[in-house]
Tab-separated table of C-alpha atoms in Angstrom:
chain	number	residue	atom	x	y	z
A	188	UNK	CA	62.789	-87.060	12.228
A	189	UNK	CA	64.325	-89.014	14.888
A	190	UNK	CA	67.230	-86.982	16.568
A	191	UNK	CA	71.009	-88.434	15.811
A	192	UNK	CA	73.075	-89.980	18.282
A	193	UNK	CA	76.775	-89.759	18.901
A	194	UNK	CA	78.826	-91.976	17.214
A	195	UNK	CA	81.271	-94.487	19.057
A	196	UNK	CA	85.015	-94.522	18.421
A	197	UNK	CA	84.274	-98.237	16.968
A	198	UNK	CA	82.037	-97.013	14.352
A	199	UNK	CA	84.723	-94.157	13.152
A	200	UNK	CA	87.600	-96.926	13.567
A	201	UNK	CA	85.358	-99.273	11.228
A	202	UNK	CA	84.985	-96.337	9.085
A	203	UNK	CA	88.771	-95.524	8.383
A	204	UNK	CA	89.080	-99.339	7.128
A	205	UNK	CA	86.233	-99.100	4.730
A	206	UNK	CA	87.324	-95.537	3.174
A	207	UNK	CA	90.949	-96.149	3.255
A	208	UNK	CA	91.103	-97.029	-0.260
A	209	UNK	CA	89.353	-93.649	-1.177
A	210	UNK	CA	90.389	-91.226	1.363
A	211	UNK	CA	94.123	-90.116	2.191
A	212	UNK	CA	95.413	-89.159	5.450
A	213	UNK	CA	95.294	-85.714	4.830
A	214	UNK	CA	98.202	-83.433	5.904
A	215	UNK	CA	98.423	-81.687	9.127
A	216	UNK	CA	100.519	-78.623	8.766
A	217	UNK	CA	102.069	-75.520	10.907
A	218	UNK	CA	100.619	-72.027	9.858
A	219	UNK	CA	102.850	-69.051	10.939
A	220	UNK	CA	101.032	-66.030	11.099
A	221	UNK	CA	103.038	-63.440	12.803
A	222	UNK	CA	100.393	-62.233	15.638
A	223	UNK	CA	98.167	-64.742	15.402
A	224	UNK	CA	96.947	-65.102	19.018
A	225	UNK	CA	97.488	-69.301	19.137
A	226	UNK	CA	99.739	-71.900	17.589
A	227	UNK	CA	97.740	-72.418	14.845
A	228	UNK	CA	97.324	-76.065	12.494
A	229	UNK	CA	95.696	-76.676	9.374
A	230	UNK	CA	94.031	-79.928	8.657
A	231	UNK	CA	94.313	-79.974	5.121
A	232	UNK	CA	91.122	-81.916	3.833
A	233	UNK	CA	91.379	-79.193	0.873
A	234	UNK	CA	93.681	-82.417	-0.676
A	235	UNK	CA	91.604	-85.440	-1.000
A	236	UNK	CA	91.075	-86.556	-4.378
A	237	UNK	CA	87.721	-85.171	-4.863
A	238	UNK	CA	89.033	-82.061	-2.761
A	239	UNK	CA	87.132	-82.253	0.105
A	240	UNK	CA	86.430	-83.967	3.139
A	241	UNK	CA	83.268	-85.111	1.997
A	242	UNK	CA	84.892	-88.412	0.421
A	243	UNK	CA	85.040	-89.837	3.567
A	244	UNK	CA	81.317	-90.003	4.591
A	245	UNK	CA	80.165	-90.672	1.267
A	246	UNK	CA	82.448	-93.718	0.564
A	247	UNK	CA	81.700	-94.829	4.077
A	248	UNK	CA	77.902	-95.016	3.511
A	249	UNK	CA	77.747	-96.472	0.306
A	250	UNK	CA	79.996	-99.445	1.534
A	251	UNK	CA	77.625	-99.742	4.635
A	252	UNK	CA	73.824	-99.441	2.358
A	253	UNK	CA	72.181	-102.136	0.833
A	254	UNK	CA	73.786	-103.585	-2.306
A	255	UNK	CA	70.853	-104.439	-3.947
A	256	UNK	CA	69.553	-100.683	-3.291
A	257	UNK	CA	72.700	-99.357	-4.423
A	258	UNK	CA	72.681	-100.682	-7.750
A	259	UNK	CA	69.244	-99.027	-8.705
A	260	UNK	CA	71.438	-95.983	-8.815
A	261	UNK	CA	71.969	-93.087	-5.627
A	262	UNK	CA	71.063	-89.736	-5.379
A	263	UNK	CA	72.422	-86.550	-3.064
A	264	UNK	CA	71.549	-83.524	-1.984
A	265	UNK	CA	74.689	-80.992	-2.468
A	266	UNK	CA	75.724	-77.601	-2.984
A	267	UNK	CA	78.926	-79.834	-4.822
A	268	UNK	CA	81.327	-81.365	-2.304
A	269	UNK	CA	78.841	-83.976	-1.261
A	270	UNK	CA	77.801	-84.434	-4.864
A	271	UNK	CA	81.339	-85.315	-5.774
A	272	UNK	CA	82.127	-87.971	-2.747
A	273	UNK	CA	78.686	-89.556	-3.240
A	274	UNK	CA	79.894	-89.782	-7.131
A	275	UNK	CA	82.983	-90.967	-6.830
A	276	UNK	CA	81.487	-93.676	-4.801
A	277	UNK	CA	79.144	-94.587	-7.813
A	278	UNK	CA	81.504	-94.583	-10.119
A	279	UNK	CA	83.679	-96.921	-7.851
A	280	UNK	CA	80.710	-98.919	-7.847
A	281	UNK	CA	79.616	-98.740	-11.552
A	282	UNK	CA	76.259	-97.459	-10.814
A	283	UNK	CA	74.495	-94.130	-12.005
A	284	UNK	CA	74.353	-90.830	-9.322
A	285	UNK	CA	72.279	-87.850	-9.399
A	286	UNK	CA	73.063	-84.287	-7.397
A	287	UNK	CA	69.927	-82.406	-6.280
A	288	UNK	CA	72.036	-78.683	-6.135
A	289	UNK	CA	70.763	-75.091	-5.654
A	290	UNK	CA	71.278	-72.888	-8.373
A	291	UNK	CA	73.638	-70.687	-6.124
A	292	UNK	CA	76.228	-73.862	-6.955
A	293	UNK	CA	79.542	-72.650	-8.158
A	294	UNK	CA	80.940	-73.717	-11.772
A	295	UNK	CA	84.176	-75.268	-10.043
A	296	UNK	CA	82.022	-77.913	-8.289
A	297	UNK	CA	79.644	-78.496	-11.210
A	298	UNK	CA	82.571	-78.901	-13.301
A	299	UNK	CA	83.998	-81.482	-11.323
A	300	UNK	CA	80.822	-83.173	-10.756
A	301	UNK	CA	80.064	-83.952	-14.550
A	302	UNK	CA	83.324	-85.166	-14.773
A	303	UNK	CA	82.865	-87.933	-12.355
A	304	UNK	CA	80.315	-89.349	-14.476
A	305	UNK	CA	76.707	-87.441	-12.531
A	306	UNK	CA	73.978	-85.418	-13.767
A	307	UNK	CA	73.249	-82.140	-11.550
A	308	UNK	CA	69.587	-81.455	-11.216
A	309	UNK	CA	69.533	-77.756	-10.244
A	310	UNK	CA	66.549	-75.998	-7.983
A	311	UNK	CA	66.237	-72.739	-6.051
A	312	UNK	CA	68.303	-72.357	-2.873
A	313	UNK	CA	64.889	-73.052	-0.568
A	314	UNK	CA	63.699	-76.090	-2.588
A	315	UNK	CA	67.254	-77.721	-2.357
A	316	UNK	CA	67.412	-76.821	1.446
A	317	UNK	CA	63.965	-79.247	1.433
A	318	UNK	CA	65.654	-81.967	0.284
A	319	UNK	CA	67.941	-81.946	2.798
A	320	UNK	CA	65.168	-81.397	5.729
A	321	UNK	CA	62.929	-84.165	4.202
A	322	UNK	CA	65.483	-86.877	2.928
A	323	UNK	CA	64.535	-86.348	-0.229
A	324	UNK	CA	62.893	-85.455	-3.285
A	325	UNK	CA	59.882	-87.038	-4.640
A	326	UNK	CA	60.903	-86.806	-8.362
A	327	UNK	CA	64.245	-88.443	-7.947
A	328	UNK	CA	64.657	-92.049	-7.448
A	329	UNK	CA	67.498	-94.398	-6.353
A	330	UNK	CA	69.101	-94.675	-2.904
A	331	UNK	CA	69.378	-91.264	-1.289
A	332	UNK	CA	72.293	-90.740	0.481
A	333	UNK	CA	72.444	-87.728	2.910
A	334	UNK	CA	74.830	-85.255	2.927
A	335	UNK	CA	74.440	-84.950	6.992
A	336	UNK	CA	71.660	-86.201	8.713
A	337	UNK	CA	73.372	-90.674	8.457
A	338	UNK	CA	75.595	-92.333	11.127
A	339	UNK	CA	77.423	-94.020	8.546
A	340	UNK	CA	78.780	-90.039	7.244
A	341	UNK	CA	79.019	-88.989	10.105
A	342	UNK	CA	81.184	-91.753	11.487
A	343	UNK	CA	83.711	-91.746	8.167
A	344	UNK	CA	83.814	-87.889	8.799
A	345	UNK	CA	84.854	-88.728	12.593
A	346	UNK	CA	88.201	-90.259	10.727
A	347	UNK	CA	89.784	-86.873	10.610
A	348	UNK	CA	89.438	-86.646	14.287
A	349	UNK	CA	91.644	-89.718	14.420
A	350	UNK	CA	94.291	-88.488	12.629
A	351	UNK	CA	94.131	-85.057	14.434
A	352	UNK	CA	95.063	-86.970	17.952
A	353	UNK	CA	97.564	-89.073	16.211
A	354	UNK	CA	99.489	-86.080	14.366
A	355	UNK	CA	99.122	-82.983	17.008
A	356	UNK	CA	98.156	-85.630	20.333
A	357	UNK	CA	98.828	-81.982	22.335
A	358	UNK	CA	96.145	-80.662	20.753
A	359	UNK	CA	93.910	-78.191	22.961
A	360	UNK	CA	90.607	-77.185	20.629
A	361	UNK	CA	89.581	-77.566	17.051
A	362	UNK	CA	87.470	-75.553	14.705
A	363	UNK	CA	85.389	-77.307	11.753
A	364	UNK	CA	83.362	-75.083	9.443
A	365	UNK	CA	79.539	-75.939	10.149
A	366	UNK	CA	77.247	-76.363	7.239
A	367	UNK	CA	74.689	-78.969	8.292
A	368	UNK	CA	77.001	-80.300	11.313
A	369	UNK	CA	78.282	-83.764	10.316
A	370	UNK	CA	81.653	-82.933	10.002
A	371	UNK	CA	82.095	-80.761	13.182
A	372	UNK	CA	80.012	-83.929	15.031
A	373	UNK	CA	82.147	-86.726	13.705
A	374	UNK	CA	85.502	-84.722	14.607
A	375	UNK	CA	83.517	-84.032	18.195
A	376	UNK	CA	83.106	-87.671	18.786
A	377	UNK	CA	86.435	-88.796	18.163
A	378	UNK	CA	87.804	-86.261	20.178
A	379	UNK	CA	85.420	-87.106	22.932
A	380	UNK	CA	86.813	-90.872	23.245
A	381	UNK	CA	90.618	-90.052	23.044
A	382	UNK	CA	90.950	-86.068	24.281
A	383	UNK	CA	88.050	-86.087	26.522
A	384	UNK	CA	87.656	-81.988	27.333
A	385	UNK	CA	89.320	-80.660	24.016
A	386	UNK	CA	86.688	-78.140	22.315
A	387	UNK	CA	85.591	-78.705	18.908
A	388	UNK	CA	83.884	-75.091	17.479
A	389	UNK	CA	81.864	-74.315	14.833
A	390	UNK	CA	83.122	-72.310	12.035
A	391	UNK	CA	80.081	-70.075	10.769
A	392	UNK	CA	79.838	-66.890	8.159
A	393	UNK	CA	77.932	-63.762	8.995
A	394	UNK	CA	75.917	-64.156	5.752
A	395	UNK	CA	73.960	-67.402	7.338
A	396	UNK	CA	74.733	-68.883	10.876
A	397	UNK	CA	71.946	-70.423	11.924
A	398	UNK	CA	73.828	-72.688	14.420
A	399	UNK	CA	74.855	-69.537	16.184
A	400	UNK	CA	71.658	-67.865	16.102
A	401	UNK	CA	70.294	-71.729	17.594
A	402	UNK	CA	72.523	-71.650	20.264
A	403	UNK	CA	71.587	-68.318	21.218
A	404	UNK	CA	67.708	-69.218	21.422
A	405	UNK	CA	68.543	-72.429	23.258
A	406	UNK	CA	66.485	-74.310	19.940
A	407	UNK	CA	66.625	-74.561	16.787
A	408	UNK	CA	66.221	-71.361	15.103
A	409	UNK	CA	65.584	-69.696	11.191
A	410	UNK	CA	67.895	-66.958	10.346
A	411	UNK	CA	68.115	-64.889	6.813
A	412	UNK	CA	70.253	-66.279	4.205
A	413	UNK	CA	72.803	-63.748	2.008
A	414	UNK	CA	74.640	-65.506	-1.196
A	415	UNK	CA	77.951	-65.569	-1.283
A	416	UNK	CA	81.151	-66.677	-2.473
A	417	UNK	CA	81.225	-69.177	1.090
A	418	UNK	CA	78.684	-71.477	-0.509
A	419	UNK	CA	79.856	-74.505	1.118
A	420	UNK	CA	78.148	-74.096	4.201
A	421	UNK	CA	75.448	-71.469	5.814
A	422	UNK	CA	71.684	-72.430	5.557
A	423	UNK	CA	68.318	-70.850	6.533
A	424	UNK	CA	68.279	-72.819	9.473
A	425	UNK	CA	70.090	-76.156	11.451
A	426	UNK	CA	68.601	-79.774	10.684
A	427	UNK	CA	65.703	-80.970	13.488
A	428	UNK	CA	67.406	-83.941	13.916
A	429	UNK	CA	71.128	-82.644	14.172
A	430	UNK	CA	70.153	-80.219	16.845
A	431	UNK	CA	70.639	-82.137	20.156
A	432	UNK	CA	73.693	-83.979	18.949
A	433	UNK	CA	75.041	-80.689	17.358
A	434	UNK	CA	74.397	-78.528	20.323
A	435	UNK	CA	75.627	-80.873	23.594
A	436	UNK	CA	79.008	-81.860	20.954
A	437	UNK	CA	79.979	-78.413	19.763
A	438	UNK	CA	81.611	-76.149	22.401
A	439	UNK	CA	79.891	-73.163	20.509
A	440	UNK	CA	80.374	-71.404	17.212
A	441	UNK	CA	82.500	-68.335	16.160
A	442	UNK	CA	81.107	-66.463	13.137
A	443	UNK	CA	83.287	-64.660	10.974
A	444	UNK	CA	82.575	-61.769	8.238
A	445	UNK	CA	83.040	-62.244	4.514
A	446	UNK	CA	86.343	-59.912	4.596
A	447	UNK	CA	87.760	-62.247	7.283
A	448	UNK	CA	87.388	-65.522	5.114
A	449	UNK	CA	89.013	-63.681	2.294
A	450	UNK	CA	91.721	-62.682	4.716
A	451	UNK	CA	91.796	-66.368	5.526
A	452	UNK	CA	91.542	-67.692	2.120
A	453	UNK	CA	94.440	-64.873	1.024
A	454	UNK	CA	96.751	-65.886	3.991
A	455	UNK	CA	96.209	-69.860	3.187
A	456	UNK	CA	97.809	-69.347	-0.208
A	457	UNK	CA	100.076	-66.608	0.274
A	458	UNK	CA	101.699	-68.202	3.623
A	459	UNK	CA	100.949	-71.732	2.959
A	460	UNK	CA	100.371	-72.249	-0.767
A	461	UNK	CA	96.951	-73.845	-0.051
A	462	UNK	CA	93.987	-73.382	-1.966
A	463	UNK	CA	90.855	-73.433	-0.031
A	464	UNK	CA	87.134	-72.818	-0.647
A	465	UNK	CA	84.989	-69.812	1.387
A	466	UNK	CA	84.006	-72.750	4.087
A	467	UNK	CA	87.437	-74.064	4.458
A	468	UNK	CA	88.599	-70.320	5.128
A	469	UNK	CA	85.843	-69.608	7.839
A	470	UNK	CA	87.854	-72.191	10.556
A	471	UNK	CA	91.139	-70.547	9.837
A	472	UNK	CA	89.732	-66.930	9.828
A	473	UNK	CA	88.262	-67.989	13.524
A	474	UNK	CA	91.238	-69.400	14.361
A	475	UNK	CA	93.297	-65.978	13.857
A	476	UNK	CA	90.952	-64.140	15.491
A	477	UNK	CA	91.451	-66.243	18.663
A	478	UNK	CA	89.984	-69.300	21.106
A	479	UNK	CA	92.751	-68.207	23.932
A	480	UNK	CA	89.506	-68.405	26.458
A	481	UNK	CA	89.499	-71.502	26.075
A	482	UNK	CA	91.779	-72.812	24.106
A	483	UNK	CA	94.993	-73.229	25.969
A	484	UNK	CA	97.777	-75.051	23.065
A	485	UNK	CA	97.521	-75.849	19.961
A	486	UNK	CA	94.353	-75.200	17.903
A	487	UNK	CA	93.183	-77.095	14.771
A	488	UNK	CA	91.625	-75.156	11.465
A	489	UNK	CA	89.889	-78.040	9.537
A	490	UNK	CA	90.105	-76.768	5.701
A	491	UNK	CA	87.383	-78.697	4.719
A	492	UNK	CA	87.477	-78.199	1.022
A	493	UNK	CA	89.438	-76.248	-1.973
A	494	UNK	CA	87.030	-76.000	-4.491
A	495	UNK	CA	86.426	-72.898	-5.095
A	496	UNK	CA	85.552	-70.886	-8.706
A	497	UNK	CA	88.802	-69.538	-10.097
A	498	UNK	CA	87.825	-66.285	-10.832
A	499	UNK	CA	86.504	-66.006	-7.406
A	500	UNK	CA	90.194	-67.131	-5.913
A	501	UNK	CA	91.503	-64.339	-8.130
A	502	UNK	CA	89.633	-61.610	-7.077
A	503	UNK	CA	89.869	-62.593	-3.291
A	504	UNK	CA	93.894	-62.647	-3.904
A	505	UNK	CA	93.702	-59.372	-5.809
A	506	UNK	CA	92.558	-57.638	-2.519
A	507	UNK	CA	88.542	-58.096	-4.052
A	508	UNK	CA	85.819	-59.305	-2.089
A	509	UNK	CA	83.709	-61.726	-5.161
């Protein structure tokens, strides 16, 4: 596959236009931690309508593809966020979607993706991670739109970085959970055109951080892959073509433990009375651990998503690691 490209600020500018019937402006909120080593904001993506930021690239490639492709129906690849946006978008558009998901998917985002009208085709955790590495899957048919790997997501997930700059313009470094890099990448080119020097970091859990481990190696690199209740991001290993822009965008990654995104998952709804998913947790729990090194001001937790499994959210706010 060809390696990505930045995005420009016009592309994520065009974006914001296209999704803004979709998308909100999504809240950007104080979180008082006593001890917490920076002034620490939350980016609350947990509250779009399909309850994560996923709407945003999803809405803005199906307005960009082919209308005459479009209408022979679209297919994702998702462990469920990206399965939601990219069905939303179809049902906007009155045509049928499919979700390629591994079996690891949690009930919460199954749930909500039969009830915006798609059919979840579920395959083991390895054969779904294919789909993503090859674009594809030969038995499905219909426009494939990817979850990371398309300038079009990648510049509508760049729209949060706009709003970051226009709510917090002092702010010194952001965090973005990593899970195939197009959110963390979109953000990073934003805040390269208006805050030239402000870090953007990856988010990562110790259970699959293959973006860590790549950095490390200086290439991209194949790491072992745990389950886990953070099943919105982590993979056996980052995407060919995602690796150069990832790795000269990204200021590095900071990899938490599970009991550190249940900390951060318990202190988002205790302190905050936000509900976030295990991915949305990792950038806060990095966050309270500290980016003083470099991060001199204000730093930015992107909660990229609150769908998470109920009895999951229970047992993390019971003190249980699910």
């Amino acid at each position: 596959m060809k390696p990505l490209e930045a995005v420009s600020l016009r592309d994520i500018v065009a974006a914001r236009s296209r999704i803004a019937g979709a998308a909100i402006r999504s809240p950007l909120i104080r979180l008082d931690v006593p001890g917490a080593p920076t002034e620490l904001w939350l980016k609350l993506e947990c509250l779009q309508p399909i309850g994560s930021f996923k709407i945003r690239g999803a809405f803005n490639a199906m307005a960009l593809a082919d209308p005459a492709l479009i209408a022979r129906g679209v297919y994702t690849g998702s462990a469920g966020n990206m399965a939601q946006g990219v069905a939303f978008a179809a049902r906007r558009l009155g045509v049928s979607c499919r979700v390629v998901v591994p079996d690891t998917a949690p009930r919460a985002k199954l749930d909500a993706i039969a009830r915006l009208g798609a059919t979840a085709v579920p395959l083991p955790f390895d054969d779904w991670w294919g789909v993503l590495r090859d674009h594809g899957h030969p038995a499905e048919s219909g426009h494939f739109v990817h979850p990371v790997c398309d300038p079009a997501v990648i510049a509508g997930n760049g729209t949060v970085g706009l709003e970051i700059v226009e709510q917090l313009p002092g702010v010194a470094a952001v965090v973005v959970p990593y899970g195939g890099g197009g959110l963390a990448c979109g953000i990073a080119a934003a805040l390269q055109a208006l805050r030239p020097g402000v870090p953007v970091f990856a988010s990562e859990v110790e259970t699959a951080a293959p973006f860590w481990a790549s950095l490390r190696a200086g290439r991209p690199s194949e790491v072992s892959y745990t389950r886990s209740f953070v099943d919105g991001i982590g993979a056996t290993s980052v995407l060919e073509e995602m690796w150069p822009l990832a790795s000269s965008a990204l200021a590095g990654s900071c990899v938490v433990s599970i009991e550190e995104a249940c900390t951060a998952v318990r202190v988002l709804f205790e302190r905050a009375r936000v509900v976030a998913e295990g991915a949305g947790g990792t950038s806060v729990a990095a966050a309270m651990r500290g980016l003083s090194e470099t991060a001199d001001g204000p730093v930015v937790a992107v909660v990229s998503g609150g769908n998470i499994d109920t009895h999951v959210l229970t047992a993390i706010l019971e003190g249980r690691a699910p």
